[in-house]
CSV table of C-alpha atoms and ligand atoms in Angstrom, one decimal:
chain,number,residue,atom,x,y,z
A,1,MET,CA,-16.9,-7.2,16.1
A,2,SER,CA,-19.7,-5.8,14.0
A,3,ILE,CA,-21.6,-2.6,14.5
A,4,ASP,CA,-25.4,-3.2,14.5
A,5,ASN,CA,-24.8,-6.4,12.7
A,6,PHE,CA,-22.9,-4.5,9.9
A,7,ILE,CA,-19.5,-5.9,9.0
A,8,PRO,CA,-17.3,-3.2,7.5
A,9,VAL,CA,-14.3,-3.9,5.3
A,10,ALA,CA,-11.8,-2.4,7.8
A,11,ILE,CA,-11.6,-1.2,11.4
A,12,PRO,CA,-8.3,-0.1,12.8
A,13,ASP,CA,-6.8,-2.2,15.7
A,14,LEU,CA,-6.0,0.4,18.3
A,15,GLY,CA,-6.1,-1.9,21.3
A,16,GLY,CA,-2.6,-1.3,22.7
A,17,ASN,CA,-0.9,1.9,24.0
A,18,GLU,CA,-2.3,4.0,21.2
A,19,GLU,CA,-4.6,6.1,23.4
A,20,LYS,CA,-2.0,6.3,26.2
A,21,TYR,CA,0.8,7.6,24.0
A,22,ALA,CA,-1.5,10.0,22.1
A,23,ALA,CA,-2.7,11.4,25.4
A,24,GLU,CA,0.9,11.7,26.5
A,25,ALA,CA,1.7,13.7,23.3
A,26,ILE,CA,-1.3,16.0,24.0
A,27,ARG,CA,-0.3,16.5,27.7
A,28,SER,CA,3.2,17.3,26.6
A,29,SER,CA,1.7,20.0,24.3
A,30,TRP,CA,4.0,18.7,21.5
A,31,ILE,CA,1.2,18.0,19.0
A,32,SER,CA,2.8,19.3,15.8
A,33,SER,CA,5.9,18.0,14.0
A,34,THR,CA,8.4,18.2,16.8
A,35,GLY,CA,8.5,15.8,19.7
A,36,LYS,CA,9.9,12.6,21.0
A,37,TYR,CA,7.5,10.2,19.3
A,38,ILE,CA,8.7,11.3,15.8
A,39,GLU,CA,12.2,10.2,16.5
A,40,GLU,CA,10.9,7.1,18.3
A,41,PHE,CA,8.7,6.1,15.4
A,42,GLU,CA,11.2,6.9,12.6
A,43,SER,CA,14.0,5.0,14.2
A,44,ARG,CA,11.9,2.0,15.1
A,45,PHE,CA,10.2,1.8,11.7
A,46,ALA,CA,13.6,2.1,9.9
A,47,SER,CA,15.0,-0.7,12.0
A,48,MET,CA,11.9,-2.9,11.5
A,49,CYS,CA,12.2,-2.4,7.7
A,50,GLN,CA,16.0,-3.1,7.9
A,51,VAL,CA,16.9,0.3,6.4
A,52,ARG,CA,19.1,3.2,7.5
A,53,HIS,CA,16.6,6.0,7.1
A,54,CYS,CA,12.9,6.7,7.6
A,55,LEU,CA,11.0,10.0,7.4
A,56,GLY,CA,7.4,10.2,8.4
A,57,THR,CA,5.1,12.0,6.1
A,58,ALA,CA,1.5,13.3,6.2
A,59,ASN,CA,0.2,10.4,4.2
A,60,GLY,CA,1.2,7.7,1.7
A,61,THR,CA,0.4,9.8,-1.4
A,62,VAL,CA,2.8,12.6,-0.4
A,63,ALA,CA,5.4,10.0,0.5
A,64,LEU,CA,5.3,9.0,-3.2
A,65,HIS,CA,5.5,12.6,-4.3
A,66,LEU,CA,8.5,13.1,-1.9
A,67,ALA,CA,10.2,10.0,-3.2
A,68,LEU,CA,9.8,11.1,-6.8
A,69,MET,CA,11.1,14.6,-6.1
A,70,ALA,CA,14.1,13.2,-4.2
A,71,LEU,CA,14.9,11.1,-7.3
A,72,ASP,CA,15.0,14.1,-9.7
A,73,LEU,CA,12.6,13.7,-12.6
A,74,ALA,CA,12.4,16.2,-15.5
A,75,PRO,CA,9.1,17.1,-17.1
A,76,GLY,CA,8.2,14.5,-19.8
A,77,ASP,CA,10.2,11.7,-18.2
A,78,GLU,CA,8.5,8.4,-18.0
A,79,VAL,CA,7.9,6.2,-15.0
A,80,ILE,CA,6.7,2.6,-15.4
A,81,VAL,CA,3.9,1.7,-13.0
A,82,PRO,CA,1.5,-1.2,-12.8
A,83,SER,CA,-2.0,-0.4,-13.9
A,84,LEU,CA,-3.5,-2.5,-11.1
A,85,THR,CA,-2.9,-0.2,-8.1
A,86,TYR,CA,-4.4,2.6,-6.1
A,87,VAL,CA,-4.6,5.7,-8.2
A,88,ALA,CA,-2.1,7.5,-5.9
A,89,THR,CA,0.8,5.6,-7.5
A,90,ALA,CA,0.1,7.2,-10.9
A,91,ASN,CA,-1.0,10.5,-9.6
A,92,ALA,CA,2.3,11.0,-7.9
A,93,VAL,CA,4.1,10.7,-11.2
A,94,ARG,CA,1.8,13.4,-12.6
A,95,TYR,CA,2.6,15.7,-9.6
A,96,VAL,CA,6.2,15.8,-10.9
A,97,ASN,CA,5.1,16.4,-14.5
A,98,ALA,CA,6.3,13.0,-15.6
A,99,GLU,CA,4.2,10.4,-17.4
A,100,PRO,CA,3.1,7.1,-15.9
A,101,VAL,CA,3.6,4.3,-18.4
A,102,PHE,CA,1.2,1.5,-17.5
A,103,VAL,CA,2.2,-2.2,-17.7
A,104,ASP,CA,0.5,-5.4,-16.8
A,105,VAL,CA,0.8,-7.4,-13.6
A,106,SER,CA,2.0,-11.0,-13.4
A,107,PRO,CA,-0.7,-13.7,-13.2
A,108,THR,CA,1.4,-15.5,-10.6
A,109,ASN,CA,1.7,-12.7,-8.0
A,110,TRP,CA,-0.5,-9.9,-9.2
A,111,CYS,CA,2.4,-7.4,-8.9
A,112,ILE,CA,4.1,-5.6,-11.7
A,113,ASP,CA,5.5,-8.0,-14.3
A,114,PRO,CA,9.3,-7.6,-14.9
A,115,GLN,CA,9.1,-8.7,-18.5
A,116,ALA,CA,6.4,-6.1,-19.2
A,117,ILE,CA,8.7,-3.5,-17.7
A,118,GLU,CA,11.5,-4.4,-20.0
A,119,ALA,CA,9.1,-4.1,-23.0
A,120,ALA,CA,7.9,-0.6,-21.9
A,121,ILE,CA,11.3,1.0,-21.6
A,122,THR,CA,11.9,4.0,-23.9
A,123,PRO,CA,14.8,6.6,-24.0
A,124,ARG,CA,12.7,8.7,-21.6
A,125,THR,CA,12.2,6.1,-19.0
A,126,LYS,CA,13.7,7.2,-15.6
A,127,GLY,CA,12.3,4.7,-13.1
A,128,ILE,CA,9.9,2.1,-12.0
A,129,ILE,CA,7.4,2.0,-9.2
A,130,ALA,CA,6.8,-1.5,-8.0
A,131,VAL,CA,3.7,-1.8,-5.9
A,132,HIS,CA,3.5,-4.6,-3.4
A,133,LEU,CA,-0.2,-5.3,-4.1
A,134,TYR,CA,-2.5,-6.4,-1.4
A,135,GLY,CA,0.4,-7.3,0.9
A,136,HIS,CA,2.3,-9.4,-1.6
A,137,PRO,CA,5.9,-8.3,-2.4
A,138,ALA,CA,6.7,-7.7,-6.1
A,139,ASP,CA,9.5,-9.7,-7.7
A,140,MET,CA,12.2,-7.2,-6.7
A,141,ASP,CA,15.3,-9.1,-7.8
A,142,ALA,CA,14.0,-9.3,-11.4
A,143,ILE,CA,12.8,-5.7,-11.3
A,144,ASN,CA,16.1,-4.4,-9.9
A,145,ALA,CA,17.9,-6.4,-12.6
A,146,VAL,CA,15.9,-4.7,-15.4
A,147,ALA,CA,16.4,-1.3,-13.7
A,148,HIS,CA,20.2,-1.9,-13.4
A,149,ARG,CA,20.5,-2.9,-17.0
A,150,HIS,CA,18.8,0.3,-18.1
A,151,GLY,CA,20.1,2.7,-15.5
A,152,LEU,CA,16.7,3.2,-13.8
A,153,TRP,CA,15.8,3.8,-10.2
A,154,VAL,CA,13.1,1.7,-8.4
A,155,VAL,CA,10.6,3.0,-5.9
A,156,GLU,CA,8.6,0.4,-3.8
A,157,ASP,CA,5.1,1.5,-3.1
A,158,ALA,CA,4.7,-0.5,0.1
A,159,ALA,CA,1.5,1.2,1.3
A,160,GLU,CA,-0.2,-2.2,1.5
A,161,ALA,CA,2.7,-4.4,2.6
A,162,HIS,CA,4.3,-3.4,5.8
A,163,PHE,CA,6.8,-6.0,6.9
A,164,ALA,CA,6.1,-8.4,4.0
A,165,THR,CA,9.2,-10.2,3.0
A,166,TYR,CA,10.8,-11.1,-0.3
A,167,LYS,CA,13.4,-13.9,-0.1
A,168,GLY,CA,13.6,-13.1,3.6
A,169,ARG,CA,14.3,-9.4,3.1
A,170,THR,CA,11.7,-6.9,4.4
A,171,THR,CA,9.8,-4.4,2.1
A,172,GLY,CA,11.1,-0.9,2.5
A,173,GLY,CA,14.7,-1.6,1.6
A,174,LEU,CA,14.3,-3.5,-1.6
A,175,GLY,CA,14.6,-0.6,-4.0
A,176,ASP,CA,16.1,2.9,-4.0
A,177,ILE,CA,13.2,4.4,-1.9
A,178,ALA,CA,10.1,2.9,-0.5
A,179,THR,CA,6.9,4.6,0.5
A,180,PHE,CA,4.3,3.5,3.1
A,181,SER,CA,0.8,4.6,4.1
A,182,PHE,CA,-0.7,4.6,7.6
A,183,TYR,CA,-4.2,5.4,6.5
A,184,GLY,CA,-7.0,4.1,8.7
A,185,ASN,CA,-7.6,0.9,6.7
A,186,LYS,CA,-4.0,0.0,6.3
A,187,THR,CA,-2.3,-2.7,8.4
A,188,ILE,CA,-0.3,-0.2,10.5
A,189,THR,CA,-2.2,3.0,11.0
A,190,CYS,CA,-2.4,6.4,12.7
A,191,GLY,CA,-5.5,7.7,10.8
A,192,GLU,CA,-3.6,9.7,8.1
A,193,GLY,CA,0.1,9.2,7.8
A,194,GLY,CA,2.9,7.8,5.7
A,195,ALA,CA,6.7,7.3,5.5
A,196,VAL,CA,9.6,7.0,3.1
A,197,THR,CA,12.4,4.6,3.8
A,198,PHE,CA,15.8,4.3,2.1
A,199,ASN,CA,19.4,3.4,2.7
A,200,ASP,CA,21.2,6.1,0.6
A,201,ASP,CA,22.6,8.8,2.9
A,202,ARG,CA,22.6,11.3,0.0
A,203,LEU,CA,18.8,11.2,-0.2
A,204,LEU,CA,18.4,12.1,3.4
A,205,LEU,CA,19.1,15.8,3.4
A,206,ARG,CA,17.1,16.6,0.2
A,207,SER,CA,14.1,14.5,1.3
A,208,ARG,CA,14.1,16.2,4.7
A,209,MET,CA,14.3,19.6,3.2
A,210,LEU,CA,11.5,18.9,0.7
A,211,ARG,CA,9.3,17.6,3.5
A,212,GLY,CA,10.0,20.6,5.7
A,213,GLN,CA,9.1,23.5,3.4
A,214,GLY,CA,12.6,23.6,1.9
A,215,MET,CA,14.2,25.1,5.0
A,216,ASP,CA,18.0,25.1,5.1
A,217,PRO,CA,19.0,22.7,7.9
A,218,ASP,CA,21.9,25.1,8.9
A,219,ARG,CA,19.9,28.3,8.7
A,220,ARG,CA,16.5,28.6,10.3
A,221,TYR,CA,13.8,30.3,8.3
A,222,PHE,CA,15.9,30.4,5.2
A,223,PHE,CA,14.4,28.6,2.2
A,224,PRO,CA,16.9,27.9,-0.6
A,225,ILE,CA,14.4,25.6,-2.5
A,226,VAL,CA,10.7,25.3,-3.0
A,227,GLY,CA,9.6,22.7,-0.4
A,228,TYR,CA,6.4,21.3,0.9
A,229,ASN,CA,4.8,20.8,4.3
A,230,TYR,CA,4.6,17.0,4.2
A,231,ARG,CA,5.4,16.4,7.9
A,232,LEU,CA,3.8,13.9,10.2
A,233,THR,CA,2.7,15.0,13.7
A,234,ASN,CA,4.0,13.9,17.1
A,235,THR,CA,0.5,12.8,18.0
A,236,ALA,CA,0.3,10.6,14.9
A,237,CYS,CA,3.8,9.2,15.7
A,238,ALA,CA,2.6,8.4,19.2
A,239,ILE,CA,-0.1,6.2,17.8
A,240,LEU,CA,2.3,4.7,15.3
A,241,THR,CA,4.8,3.9,18.1
A,242,ALA,CA,2.1,1.9,19.9
A,243,GLN,CA,1.2,0.2,16.6
A,244,LEU,CA,4.8,-0.8,16.1
A,245,GLU,CA,5.0,-2.3,19.6
A,246,ARG,CA,2.3,-4.7,18.5
A,247,ALA,CA,3.2,-5.1,14.9
A,248,THR,CA,3.9,-8.8,15.1
A,249,GLU,CA,0.6,-9.4,16.8
A,250,ILE,CA,-1.3,-7.2,14.4
A,251,VAL,CA,0.1,-9.0,11.4
A,252,ALA,CA,-0.3,-12.4,12.9
A,253,ALA,CA,-4.0,-11.7,13.6
A,254,ARG,CA,-4.6,-10.6,10.0
A,255,ARG,CA,-2.8,-13.8,8.8
A,256,ARG,CA,-5.1,-15.9,10.9
A,257,ILE,CA,-8.2,-14.3,9.5
A,258,CYS,CA,-7.0,-14.7,5.9
A,259,ASP,CA,-6.0,-18.3,6.5
A,260,LEU,CA,-9.5,-19.0,8.0
A,261,TYR,CA,-11.2,-17.4,5.0
A,262,THR,CA,-9.1,-19.4,2.6
A,263,ARG,CA,-9.8,-22.7,4.3
A,264,LYS,CA,-13.5,-22.1,4.6
A,265,LEU,CA,-14.0,-20.8,1.1
A,266,ALA,CA,-11.8,-23.4,-0.5
A,267,GLY,CA,-13.7,-25.5,-3.0
A,268,THR,CA,-16.4,-22.9,-3.6
A,269,PRO,CA,-16.9,-23.1,-7.4
A,270,GLY,CA,-15.5,-20.1,-9.2
A,271,ILE,CA,-14.0,-18.5,-6.1
A,272,GLY,CA,-10.2,-17.9,-6.5
A,273,PHE,CA,-7.5,-16.7,-4.1
A,274,GLN,CA,-4.5,-14.4,-4.2
A,275,PRO,CA,-1.5,-16.5,-5.5
A,276,VAL,CA,1.6,-16.4,-3.3
A,277,ALA,CA,5.0,-16.7,-5.0
A,278,GLU,CA,7.5,-19.1,-3.3
A,279,TRP,CA,9.7,-16.1,-2.5
A,280,ALA,CA,7.0,-14.2,-0.7
A,281,VAL,CA,5.8,-13.9,2.9
A,282,VAL,CA,2.6,-11.8,2.5
A,283,THR,CA,1.4,-9.3,5.1
A,284,PRO,CA,-2.3,-9.6,4.3
A,285,TRP,CA,-3.9,-6.3,3.8
A,286,LEU,CA,-7.5,-6.8,2.7
A,287,PHE,CA,-8.4,-10.5,2.0
A,288,CYS,CA,-8.8,-11.0,-1.8
A,289,ILE,CA,-11.0,-13.3,-3.8
A,290,THR,CA,-11.7,-13.5,-7.5
A,291,VAL,CA,-15.2,-14.4,-8.8
A,292,ASP,CA,-15.4,-16.3,-12.0
A,293,PRO,CA,-18.9,-15.4,-13.3
A,294,ILE,CA,-19.3,-18.6,-15.2
A,295,LEU,CA,-18.2,-21.0,-12.5
A,296,TYR,CA,-19.7,-19.1,-9.6
A,297,GLY,CA,-22.8,-18.3,-11.6
A,298,ARG,CA,-22.9,-14.6,-10.5
A,299,SER,CA,-20.7,-11.7,-11.2
A,300,ARG,CA,-18.4,-10.1,-8.7
A,301,ASP,CA,-20.8,-7.1,-8.5
A,302,GLU,CA,-23.8,-9.3,-8.0
A,303,LEU,CA,-22.0,-11.0,-5.1
A,304,ALA,CA,-21.1,-7.5,-3.7
A,305,GLU,CA,-24.8,-6.7,-3.8
A,306,PHE,CA,-25.8,-9.9,-2.0
A,307,LEU,CA,-23.2,-9.2,0.7
A,308,ALA,CA,-24.4,-5.6,1.1
A,309,LYS,CA,-28.0,-6.9,1.5
A,310,SER,CA,-26.6,-9.1,4.3
A,311,ARG,CA,-25.0,-6.1,5.9
A,312,ILE,CA,-21.5,-7.1,4.9
A,313,ASP,CA,-19.3,-4.6,3.2
A,314,SER,CA,-16.9,-5.5,0.5
A,315,ARG,CA,-14.7,-3.6,-2.0
A,316,PRO,CA,-14.0,-4.2,-5.7
A,317,PHE,CA,-10.4,-4.5,-6.7
A,318,PHE,CA,-8.8,-1.3,-8.1
A,319,ILE,CA,-10.2,-0.1,-11.4
A,320,SER,CA,-7.3,-0.4,-13.9
A,321,VAL,CA,-5.7,3.0,-13.6
A,322,HIS,CA,-5.1,3.3,-17.4
A,323,ARG,CA,-8.9,3.4,-17.8
A,324,LEU,CA,-9.5,6.2,-15.4
A,325,PRO,CA,-10.3,9.6,-17.0
A,326,PRO,CA,-7.0,11.3,-16.2
A,327,TYR,CA,-5.1,8.4,-17.8
A,328,ALA,CA,-7.6,7.3,-20.4
A,329,LYS,CA,-5.4,8.1,-23.4
A,330,ASN,CA,-3.9,4.8,-22.4
A,331,ALA,CA,-7.2,2.9,-22.5
A,332,GLY,CA,-6.2,1.1,-25.7
A,333,LEU,CA,-3.4,-0.7,-23.9
A,334,HIS,CA,-3.8,-4.4,-23.8
A,335,LEU,CA,-3.3,-5.3,-20.1
A,336,PRO,CA,-5.3,-8.5,-19.8
A,337,ILE,CA,-4.3,-9.7,-16.4
A,338,THR,CA,-4.9,-6.2,-14.9
A,339,ASP,CA,-8.3,-5.9,-16.5
A,340,ARG,CA,-9.4,-9.4,-15.6
A,341,LEU,CA,-8.5,-9.0,-11.9
A,342,SER,CA,-9.9,-5.5,-11.9
A,343,GLU,CA,-13.3,-6.9,-13.1
A,344,THR,CA,-13.4,-10.1,-11.0
A,345,GLY,CA,-11.5,-9.3,-7.8
A,346,MET,CA,-12.9,-8.2,-4.5
A,347,ASN,CA,-11.8,-7.6,-0.9
A,348,LEU,CA,-13.7,-9.1,2.0
A,349,PRO,CA,-13.8,-7.6,5.5
A,350,THR,CA,-10.4,-7.9,7.1
A,351,TYR,CA,-9.7,-6.5,10.5
A,352,ASN,CA,-8.5,-7.8,13.8
A,353,GLY,CA,-11.8,-7.4,15.6
A,354,LEU,CA,-13.5,-9.8,13.2
A,355,THR,CA,-14.8,-12.8,15.2
A,356,ASN,CA,-14.9,-16.4,13.9
A,357,ALA,CA,-18.7,-16.0,13.8
A,358,ASP,CA,-18.3,-12.9,11.6
A,359,ILE,CA,-16.0,-14.8,9.3
A,360,ASP,CA,-18.5,-17.7,9.1
A,361,ARG,CA,-21.3,-15.2,8.3
A,362,VAL,CA,-19.2,-13.8,5.4
A,363,VAL,CA,-18.2,-17.2,4.1
A,364,ASP,CA,-21.8,-18.6,4.3
A,365,THR,CA,-23.1,-15.6,2.4
A,366,VAL,CA,-20.5,-16.1,-0.4
A,367,ARG,CA,-21.3,-19.8,-0.5
A,368,ALA,CA,-25.1,-19.3,-0.4
A,369,HIS,CA,-25.1,-17.2,-3.5
A,370,ALA,CA,-23.1,-19.5,-5.7
A,371,ARG,CA,-25.3,-20.6,-8.6
A,372,SER,CA,-23.0,-23.1,-10.2
A,373,PRO,CA,-23.9,-24.5,-13.6
B,1,PLP,C1,-3.2,3.6,0.4
B,1,PLP,C2,-2.3,3.6,-0.8
B,1,PLP,C3,-1.5,4.7,-1.1
B,1,PLP,C4,-1.8,6.1,-0.6
B,1,PLP,O1,-1.8,6.2,0.8
B,1,PLP,P1,-2.6,7.4,1.5
B,1,PLP,O2,-2.0,7.4,2.9
B,1,PLP,O3,-4.1,7.1,1.4
B,1,PLP,O4,-2.3,8.7,0.8
B,1,PLP,C5,-0.6,4.6,-2.2
B,1,PLP,N1,-0.4,3.5,-2.8
B,1,PLP,C6,-1.1,2.4,-2.5
B,1,PLP,C7,-0.8,1.1,-3.3
B,1,PLP,C8,-2.1,2.4,-1.5
B,1,PLP,O5,-2.8,1.3,-1.3
């Protein structure tokens, strides 16, 4: 599926009961944050992530904020984060007046490097946010081992990796709390939405209160703490319920697309792929390639321009967060893997309506512009 011959990077797959359930929510008049789909979504998502608890949130960014508030951070505390991530990971740390400490990613899985974490720990370090980047789970056993040795908590930012597995265990239950996003370009979506998942019963009450304006669960309209309105609507949960019904199919379709891209692009000089660790089953988010400017003969940005001229959208990898203006006091850090990926990586169109002909068009365009030495 392309629109006027234009191939965007992402189109949500809403081909199941999404419309039907959303219409049901509207007809029932339960369109805010009460209604049967909220319970339905939260319990289903928790069980699919193999965790005891799930709370839906308004988006993935506030899910991170909620997770960090639930874990109790004091101003000036430090949280170790990878620099190769979406900016929301670091912003959430600032929301709680703590400082993100940026470390490099591993060249073999592109997620936060456990050895780099160890080296970045100071007396002020309180926790780690491991991002499952581009659908690939981080090395959670190694990360949890470092955390355990130093008394730190671990948050999984699983916004890009719904149902990916690490040594057979599903993302969402591999740290103390996990956060998800259901933004329109994410693998599972309701437009704008998110969730936190966790096993610890003690986190439930506090997280629910913080999400719901701080209201006392035993006394309506009494607010013992400063809370937030981070709730998810019944209408959004109706869409998510339909998405979860088809989750296996949605993920399998993305996998097929990424496998096709990989097979068809293999052997193109200078084009590299996302490495997959032996312990990982990736839930592909956006298909990733790296462009070696010497071997391919063009830079990543030149390739993006060629694609755009052929009416194919693409997206550069995240800019290293430690180089963005709010975090630029860290710009002197030496994070070579992050910087190299950030400069050479790009995402190609990845959505379930993409036809084989669309994929061929993208692949042929990438191949056609190689100018190998
Ligand atoms: C998308 C994303 C988020 C934020 O999710 P929103 O729903 O857009 O707020 C956080 N972290 C990562 C790694 C993401 O990719």
